[in-house]
Amino acid sequence: MSNTTNPITLQVNGESCTCSPQTQLPQLLEQLGLNPRMVAVEYNGEILHRQFWSGTQMQEGDRLEIVTIVGGG
């Protein structure tokens, strides 16, 4: 029996969050109700450039810091 159906746990802004094992970063942002164009993401301690988001698959124990970018002045 495969383990792919059990949710994985990660840390998002210091809080536990679960998602399915095959979740990629843009999907996770949508699940969290965030607009991918309006956030910056630190993934396991490194700023993750947007070009790599679609190739980044969430793993058990990942740590994300998601910062909303506020425009205007």
Coordinates of N, CA, C and O in Angstrom, one line a residue:
M1 N 0.9 -1.2 0.0 CA 0.0 0.0 0.0 C 0.9 1.2 0.0 O 1.8 1.3 0.7
S2 N 0.6 2.2 -0.8 CA 1.4 3.4 -1.0 C 1.0 4.4 0.1 O -0.1 4.5 0.6
N3 N 2.0 5.3 0.3 CA 1.8 6.4 1.3 C 1.3 7.7 0.7 O 1.3 8.7 1.4
T4 N 1.0 7.7 -0.6 CA 0.8 9.0 -1.2 C -0.5 9.6 -0.9 O -0.7 10.8 -1.2
T5 N -1.4 8.9 -0.2 CA -2.7 9.5 0.1 C -2.7 10.1 1.5 O -3.6 10.9 1.8
N6 N -1.7 9.9 2.3 CA -1.7 10.5 3.7 C -1.2 11.9 3.6 O -0.2 12.2 2.9
P7 N -1.9 12.8 4.2 CA -1.4 14.2 4.2 C 0.0 14.4 4.8 O 0.3 13.6 5.7
I8 N 0.7 15.3 4.3 CA 2.0 15.7 4.9 C 1.8 16.9 5.7 O 0.9 17.7 5.5
T9 N 2.7 17.1 6.7 CA 2.6 18.3 7.6 C 3.8 19.2 7.3 O 5.0 18.7 7.2
L10 N 3.6 20.5 7.1 CA 4.6 21.4 7.0 C 4.4 22.6 7.9 O 3.3 22.7 8.5
Q11 N 5.4 23.5 8.0 CA 5.2 24.7 8.7 C 5.1 25.9 7.8 O 5.9 26.1 6.9
V12 N 4.0 26.7 7.9 CA 3.8 27.9 7.1 C 3.7 29.0 8.1 O 2.8 29.1 8.9
N13 N 4.6 29.9 8.0 CA 4.7 31.1 8.9 C 4.6 30.6 10.4 O 3.9 31.2 11.2
G14 N 5.3 29.5 10.7 CA 5.4 29.0 12.1 C 4.2 28.2 12.5 O 4.2 27.8 13.7
E15 N 3.3 28.0 11.7 CA 2.1 27.2 12.1 C 2.0 25.9 11.3 O 2.4 25.9 10.1
S16 N 1.5 24.8 11.9 CA 1.4 23.6 11.1 C 0.3 23.7 10.1 O -0.7 24.3 10.3
C17 N 0.6 23.1 8.9 CA -0.3 23.1 7.8 C -0.2 21.7 7.2 O 0.8 21.1 7.1
T18 N -1.3 21.2 6.7 CA -1.3 19.9 6.0 C -1.7 20.1 4.5 O -2.5 20.9 4.2
C19 N -1.1 19.2 3.7 CA -1.5 19.2 2.3 C -1.3 17.8 1.7 O -0.6 17.0 2.4
S20 N -1.7 17.5 0.6 CA -1.4 16.2 0.0 C 0.0 16.1 -0.5 O 0.6 17.2 -0.8
P21 N 0.6 15.0 -0.6 CA 2.0 14.8 -0.8 C 2.5 15.3 -2.2 O 3.6 15.7 -2.3
Q22 N 1.6 15.4 -3.2 CA 2.0 15.8 -4.5 C 1.8 17.3 -4.7 O 1.9 17.8 -5.9
T23 N 1.5 18.0 -3.7 CA 1.1 19.5 -3.8 C 2.4 20.3 -4.2 O 3.4 20.1 -3.6
Q24 N 2.2 21.1 -5.3 CA 3.3 22.0 -5.7 C 3.0 23.4 -5.0 O 1.9 23.7 -4.7
L25 N 4.0 24.2 -5.0 CA 3.9 25.5 -4.3 C 2.7 26.3 -4.7 O 2.0 26.8 -3.9
P26 N 2.5 26.5 -6.1 CA 1.4 27.4 -6.5 C 0.1 26.8 -6.0 O -0.8 27.6 -5.6
Q27 N -0.1 25.5 -6.0 CA -1.3 24.9 -5.5 C -1.5 25.2 -4.0 O -2.6 25.5 -3.5
L28 N -0.4 25.1 -3.2 CA -0.5 25.3 -1.8 C -0.9 26.8 -1.5 O -1.8 27.0 -0.7
L29 N -0.3 27.7 -2.3 CA -0.7 29.1 -2.1 C -2.2 29.3 -2.3 O -2.9 30.0 -1.6
E30 N -2.7 28.7 -3.4 CA -4.2 28.8 -3.7 C -5.0 28.2 -2.5 O -6.0 28.8 -2.1
Q31 N -4.6 27.0 -2.0 CA -5.3 26.4 -0.9 C -5.3 27.3 0.3 O -6.3 27.3 1.1
L32 N -4.3 28.1 0.5 CA -4.2 29.0 1.6 C -4.9 30.3 1.4 O -5.0 31.2 2.2
G33 N -5.5 30.5 0.1 CA -6.3 31.6 -0.2 C -5.4 32.8 -0.5 O -5.8 34.0 -0.4
L34 N -4.1 32.6 -1.0 CA -3.2 33.7 -1.3 C -3.1 33.9 -2.8 O -3.2 32.9 -3.6
N35 N -2.9 35.1 -3.2 CA -2.7 35.4 -4.6 C -1.2 35.2 -4.9 O -0.4 36.0 -4.3
P36 N -0.8 34.2 -5.7 CA 0.6 34.0 -6.0 C 1.4 35.2 -6.5 O 2.6 35.3 -6.3
R37 N 0.7 36.1 -7.1 CA 1.4 37.3 -7.7 C 1.7 38.3 -6.6 O 2.4 39.3 -6.8
M38 N 1.1 38.1 -5.4 CA 1.2 39.2 -4.4 C 2.0 38.6 -3.1 O 1.9 39.2 -2.0
V39 N 2.8 37.6 -3.3 CA 3.5 37.0 -2.1 C 5.0 36.8 -2.5 O 5.3 36.5 -3.7
A40 N 5.8 36.8 -1.5 CA 7.2 36.3 -1.6 C 7.3 35.1 -0.7 O 6.7 35.0 0.3
V41 N 8.1 34.1 -1.1 CA 8.2 32.8 -0.4 C 9.6 32.5 0.0 O 10.5 32.5 -0.9
E42 N 9.8 32.2 1.3 CA 11.1 31.6 1.7 C 10.8 30.2 2.0 O 9.9 29.8 2.7
Y43 N 11.6 29.3 1.3 CA 11.4 27.9 1.4 C 12.6 27.2 2.1 O 13.7 27.3 1.6
N44 N 12.4 26.7 3.3 CA 13.4 26.0 4.1 C 14.6 27.0 4.2 O 15.8 26.6 4.0
G45 N 14.4 28.3 4.5 CA 15.4 29.2 4.8 C 16.0 29.9 3.6 O 16.9 30.8 3.7
E46 N 15.5 29.6 2.4 CA 16.0 30.3 1.2 C 14.9 31.0 0.5 O 13.8 30.4 0.3
I47 N 15.2 32.2 0.0 CA 14.2 32.9 -0.9 C 14.0 32.1 -2.1 O 15.0 31.7 -2.8
L48 N 12.8 31.7 -2.5 CA 12.5 30.9 -3.6 C 12.0 31.8 -4.8 O 10.9 32.3 -4.6
H49 N 12.8 31.9 -5.8 CA 12.4 32.7 -6.9 C 11.2 32.1 -7.6 O 11.1 30.9 -7.8
R50 N 10.3 33.0 -8.1 CA 9.0 32.6 -8.7 C 9.2 31.5 -9.8 O 8.4 30.7 -10.0
Q51 N 10.3 31.6 -10.6 CA 10.5 30.7 -11.7 C 10.6 29.3 -11.3 O 10.4 28.3 -12.1
F52 N 10.9 29.0 -10.0 CA 11.1 27.7 -9.5 C 9.8 27.2 -8.8 O 9.8 26.0 -8.3
W53 N 8.8 28.0 -8.6 CA 7.6 27.6 -7.8 C 6.9 26.4 -8.3 O 6.6 25.5 -7.6
S54 N 6.7 26.4 -9.6 CA 5.9 25.2 -10.2 C 6.7 23.9 -10.1 O 6.1 22.9 -10.2
G55 N 8.0 24.0 -10.0 CA 8.8 22.7 -9.8 C 9.0 22.4 -8.4 O 9.8 21.4 -8.2
T56 N 8.5 23.1 -7.5 CA 8.7 22.8 -6.0 C 7.6 22.1 -5.5 O 6.5 22.6 -5.4
Q57 N 7.8 20.8 -5.1 CA 6.8 20.0 -4.5 C 7.0 19.9 -3.0 O 8.1 19.8 -2.5
M58 N 5.9 20.1 -2.3 CA 6.0 20.1 -0.8 C 6.4 18.7 -0.3 O 6.0 17.7 -0.8
Q59 N 7.2 18.8 0.7 CA 7.7 17.6 1.4 C 7.4 17.6 2.9 O 7.3 18.7 3.5
E60 N 7.3 16.5 3.5 CA 7.0 16.4 4.9 C 8.1 17.3 5.7 O 9.3 17.1 5.4
G61 N 7.6 18.1 6.6 CA 8.6 18.9 7.4 C 9.1 20.2 6.8 O 9.9 20.9 7.4
D62 N 8.7 20.5 5.5 CA 9.1 21.7 4.9 C 8.7 22.9 5.8 O 7.7 22.9 6.4
R63 N 9.5 24.0 5.7 CA 9.2 25.2 6.4 C 9.1 26.4 5.4 O 10.0 26.6 4.6
L64 N 8.0 27.0 5.4 CA 7.8 28.1 4.5 C 7.4 29.4 5.3 O 6.7 29.4 6.3
E65 N 8.0 30.5 4.8 CA 7.6 31.8 5.3 C 7.0 32.5 4.1 O 7.7 32.7 3.1
I66 N 5.8 32.9 4.2 CA 5.1 33.6 3.1 C 4.8 35.0 3.5 O 4.1 35.2 4.5
V67 N 5.3 36.0 2.7 CA 5.1 37.4 3.0 C 4.2 38.0 1.9 O 4.5 37.8 0.7
T68 N 3.2 38.7 2.3 CA 2.3 39.4 1.3 C 3.0 40.7 1.0 O 3.4 41.4 1.8
I69 N 3.0 40.9 -0.3 CA 3.6 42.2 -0.8 C 2.5 43.2 -0.9 O 1.4 42.9 -1.5
V70 N 2.7 44.4 -0.3 CA 1.6 45.4 -0.3 C 2.1 46.5 -1.2 O 3.2 47.1 -1.0
G71 N 1.3 46.8 -2.2 CA 1.6 47.9 -3.1 C 1.0 49.2 -2.7 O 0.2 49.3 -1.7
G72 N 1.3 50.2 -3.3 CA 0.7 51.5 -3.0 C 1.7 52.4 -2.1 O 2.7 52.0 -1.8
G73 N 1.2 53.5 -1.7 CA 2.0 54.4 -0.9 C 1.3 55.4 -0.2 O 0.4 55.5 0.5

